[in-house]
Tab-separated table of C-alpha atoms in Angstrom:
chain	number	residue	atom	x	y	z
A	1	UNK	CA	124.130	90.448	113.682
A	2	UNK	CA	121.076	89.304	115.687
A	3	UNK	CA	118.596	86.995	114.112
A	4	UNK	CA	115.790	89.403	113.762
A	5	UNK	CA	118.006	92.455	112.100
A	6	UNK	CA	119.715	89.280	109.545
A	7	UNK	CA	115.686	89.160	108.831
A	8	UNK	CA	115.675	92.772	108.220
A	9	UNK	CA	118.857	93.093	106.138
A	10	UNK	CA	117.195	89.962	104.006
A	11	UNK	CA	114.041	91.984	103.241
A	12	UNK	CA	115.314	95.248	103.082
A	13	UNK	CA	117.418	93.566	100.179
A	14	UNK	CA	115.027	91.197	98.403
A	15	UNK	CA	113.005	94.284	98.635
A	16	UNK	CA	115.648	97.077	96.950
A	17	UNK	CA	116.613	94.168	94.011
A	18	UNK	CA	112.310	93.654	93.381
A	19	UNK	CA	111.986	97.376	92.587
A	20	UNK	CA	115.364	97.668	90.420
A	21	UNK	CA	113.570	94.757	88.181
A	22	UNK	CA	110.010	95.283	88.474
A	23	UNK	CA	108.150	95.760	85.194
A	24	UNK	CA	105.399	98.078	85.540
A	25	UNK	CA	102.155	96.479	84.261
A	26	UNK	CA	101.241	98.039	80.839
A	27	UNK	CA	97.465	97.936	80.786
A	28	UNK	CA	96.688	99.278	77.064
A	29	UNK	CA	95.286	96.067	76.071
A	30	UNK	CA	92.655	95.509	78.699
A	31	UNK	CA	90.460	92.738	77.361
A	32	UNK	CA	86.842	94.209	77.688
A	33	UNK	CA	85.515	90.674	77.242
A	34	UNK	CA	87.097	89.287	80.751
A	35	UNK	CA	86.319	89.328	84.325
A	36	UNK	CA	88.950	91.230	86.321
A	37	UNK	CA	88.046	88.900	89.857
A	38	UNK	CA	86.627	85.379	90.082
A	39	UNK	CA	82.298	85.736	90.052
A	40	UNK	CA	82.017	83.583	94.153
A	41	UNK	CA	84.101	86.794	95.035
A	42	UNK	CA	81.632	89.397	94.000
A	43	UNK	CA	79.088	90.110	96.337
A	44	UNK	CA	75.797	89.877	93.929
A	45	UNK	CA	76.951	86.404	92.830
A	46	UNK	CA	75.654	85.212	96.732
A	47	UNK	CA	72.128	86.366	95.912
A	48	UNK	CA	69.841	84.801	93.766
A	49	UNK	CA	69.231	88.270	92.155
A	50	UNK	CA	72.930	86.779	90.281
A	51	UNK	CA	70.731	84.616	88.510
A	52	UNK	CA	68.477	87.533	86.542
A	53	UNK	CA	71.176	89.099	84.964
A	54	UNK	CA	72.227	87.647	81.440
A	55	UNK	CA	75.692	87.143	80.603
A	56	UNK	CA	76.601	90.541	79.675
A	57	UNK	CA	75.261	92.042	82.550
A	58	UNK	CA	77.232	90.122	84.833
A	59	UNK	CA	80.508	90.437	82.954
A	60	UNK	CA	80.233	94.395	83.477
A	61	UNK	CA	79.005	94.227	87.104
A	62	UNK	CA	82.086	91.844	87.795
A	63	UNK	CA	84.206	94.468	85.943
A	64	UNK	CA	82.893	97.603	87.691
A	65	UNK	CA	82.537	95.444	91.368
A	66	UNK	CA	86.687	94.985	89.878
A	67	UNK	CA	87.264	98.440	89.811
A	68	UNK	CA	85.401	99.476	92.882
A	69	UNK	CA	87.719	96.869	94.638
A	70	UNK	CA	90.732	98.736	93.063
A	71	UNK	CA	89.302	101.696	95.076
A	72	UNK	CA	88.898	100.262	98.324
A	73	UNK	CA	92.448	99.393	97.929
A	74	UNK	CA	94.102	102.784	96.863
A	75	UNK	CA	91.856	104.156	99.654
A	76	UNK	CA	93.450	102.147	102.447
A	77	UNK	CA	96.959	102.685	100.374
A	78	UNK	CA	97.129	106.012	100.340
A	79	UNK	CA	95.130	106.841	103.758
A	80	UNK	CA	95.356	104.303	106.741
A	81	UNK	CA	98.287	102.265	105.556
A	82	UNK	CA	100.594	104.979	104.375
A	83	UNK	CA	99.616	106.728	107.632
A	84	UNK	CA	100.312	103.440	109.899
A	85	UNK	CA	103.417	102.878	107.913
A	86	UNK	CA	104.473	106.188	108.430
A	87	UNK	CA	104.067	106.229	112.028
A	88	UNK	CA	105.721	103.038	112.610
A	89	UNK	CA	108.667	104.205	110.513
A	90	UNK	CA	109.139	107.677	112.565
A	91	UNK	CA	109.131	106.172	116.120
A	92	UNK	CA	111.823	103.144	115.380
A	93	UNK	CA	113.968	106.213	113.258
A	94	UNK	CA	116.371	106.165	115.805
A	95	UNK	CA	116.248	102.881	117.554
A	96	UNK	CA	116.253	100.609	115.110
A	97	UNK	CA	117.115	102.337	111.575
A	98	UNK	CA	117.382	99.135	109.231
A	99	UNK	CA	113.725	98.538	110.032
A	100	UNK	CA	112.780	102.227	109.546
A	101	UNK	CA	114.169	101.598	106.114
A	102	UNK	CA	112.541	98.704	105.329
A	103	UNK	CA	109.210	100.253	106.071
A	104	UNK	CA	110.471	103.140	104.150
A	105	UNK	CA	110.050	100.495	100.995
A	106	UNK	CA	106.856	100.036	102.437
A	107	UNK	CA	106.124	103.377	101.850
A	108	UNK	CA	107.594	103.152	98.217
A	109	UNK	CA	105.607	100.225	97.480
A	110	UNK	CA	102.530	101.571	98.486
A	111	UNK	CA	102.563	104.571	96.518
A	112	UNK	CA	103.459	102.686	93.370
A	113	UNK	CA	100.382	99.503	94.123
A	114	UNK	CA	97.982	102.755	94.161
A	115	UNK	CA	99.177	104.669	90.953
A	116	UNK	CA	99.215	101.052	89.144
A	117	UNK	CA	95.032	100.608	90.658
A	118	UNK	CA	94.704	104.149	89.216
A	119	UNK	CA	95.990	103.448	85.898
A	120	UNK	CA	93.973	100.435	85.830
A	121	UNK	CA	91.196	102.206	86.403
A	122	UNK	CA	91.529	105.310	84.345
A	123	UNK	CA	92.514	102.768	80.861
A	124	UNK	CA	89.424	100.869	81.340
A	125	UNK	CA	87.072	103.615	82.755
A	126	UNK	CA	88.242	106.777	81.240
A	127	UNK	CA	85.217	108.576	81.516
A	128	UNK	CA	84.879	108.208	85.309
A	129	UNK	CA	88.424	108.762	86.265
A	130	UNK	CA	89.204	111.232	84.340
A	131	UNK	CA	89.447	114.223	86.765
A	132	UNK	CA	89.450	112.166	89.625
A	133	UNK	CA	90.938	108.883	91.783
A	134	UNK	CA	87.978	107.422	92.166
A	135	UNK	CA	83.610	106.976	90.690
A	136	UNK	CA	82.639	104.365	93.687
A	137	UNK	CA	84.170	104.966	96.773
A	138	UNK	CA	83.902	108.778	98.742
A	139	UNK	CA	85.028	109.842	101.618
A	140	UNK	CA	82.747	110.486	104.672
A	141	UNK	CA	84.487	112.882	107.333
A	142	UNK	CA	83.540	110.728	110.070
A	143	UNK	CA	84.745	107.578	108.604
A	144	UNK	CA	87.878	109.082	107.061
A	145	UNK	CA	88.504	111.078	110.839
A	146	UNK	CA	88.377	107.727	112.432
A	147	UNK	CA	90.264	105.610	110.039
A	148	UNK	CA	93.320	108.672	110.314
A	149	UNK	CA	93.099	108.564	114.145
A	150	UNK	CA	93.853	105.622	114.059
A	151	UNK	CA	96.067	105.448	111.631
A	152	UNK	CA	98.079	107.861	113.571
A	153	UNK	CA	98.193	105.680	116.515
A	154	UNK	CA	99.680	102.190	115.406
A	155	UNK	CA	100.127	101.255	118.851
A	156	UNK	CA	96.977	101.169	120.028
C-alpha cells in the first residue's frame, strides 16, 4: 500500500469508528443566560457603538450574531461544500475509490454538522425557525448561481 492510500485507509477508518460513537449534542437545556461565541469575535464588539448597549443587550446580540453564524455555516454545508464534495467524489469514483469513500464521509458529516446548526437554532429560536432553515441569511440568485458554479467546478 502506497503512503498516501495508508493515509486514506487511516481516515476513512478513524472516520467510520467517530460516527459509530458520536453522541449527538442534546440541546434542551440551552442556557439563555450565556454567550454562544466569544464577544472580540462578533462584529459590533469592534465599534464603539459595543459600548452603548447595556449588558443585556449585548448578551442577545452575541446570541442572535451566534445563530446567524450557525446559518452561514449550514449555508455553505448544504450548498457549496456538499456540491464541491460531491464533485470531487464523482470524478476520483473510478480512479481512486478509497478516497471517493472517504469524501463520501464527508458528505455524511456534512449533512449531520447542518441538521445539529438547525436544531440549535430551532431549540433556542423557535419562533423564527419554525417553518424554515433559516431568519438571517437568504439567498440571492446571483450569489447562490455563482457560489453553485463554482461549486460544480472544484478544479478550477
Amino acid at each position: 500500500m502506497n503512503a498516501d492510500a495508508d493515509v486514506l485507509s487511516k481516515i476513512k477508518h478513524a472516520s467510520e469508528q467517530d460516527r459509530q460513537c458520536r453522541v449527538v449534542p442534546d440541546f434542551s437545556d440551552i442556557d439563555p443566560g450565556l454567550p454562544f461565541v466569544p464577544e472580540v469575535f462578533t462584529q459590533l464588539y469592534h465599534t464603539s457603538a459595543y459600548d452603548l448597549l447595556n449588558p443585556e443587550q449585548k448578551l442577545r446580540y452575541n446570541q442572535l450574531f451566534g445563530l446567524r453564524s450557525n446559518e452561514l455555516f449550514m449555508v455553505f454545508e448544504k450548498g457549496v461544500t456538499r456540491q464541491v464534495i460531491h464533485q470531487l467524489k464523482n470524478a476520483r469514483q473510478e480512479s481512486d475509490p478509497l478516497l471517493a469513500d472517504c469524501l463520501e464521509g464527508m458528505l455524511v458529516e456534512e449533512s449531520r454538522h447542518h441538521a445539529m446548526f438547525l436544531d440549535f437554532n430551532r431549540r433556542f429560536l423557535p419562533e423564527g425557525y419554525s417553518n424554515k432553515g433559516r431568519c438571517f441569511t437568504r439567498d440571492s440568485r446571483l450569489e447562490m448561481g455563482v457560489l453553485l458554479t463554482l461549486a460544480k467546478r472544484p478544479g478550477l
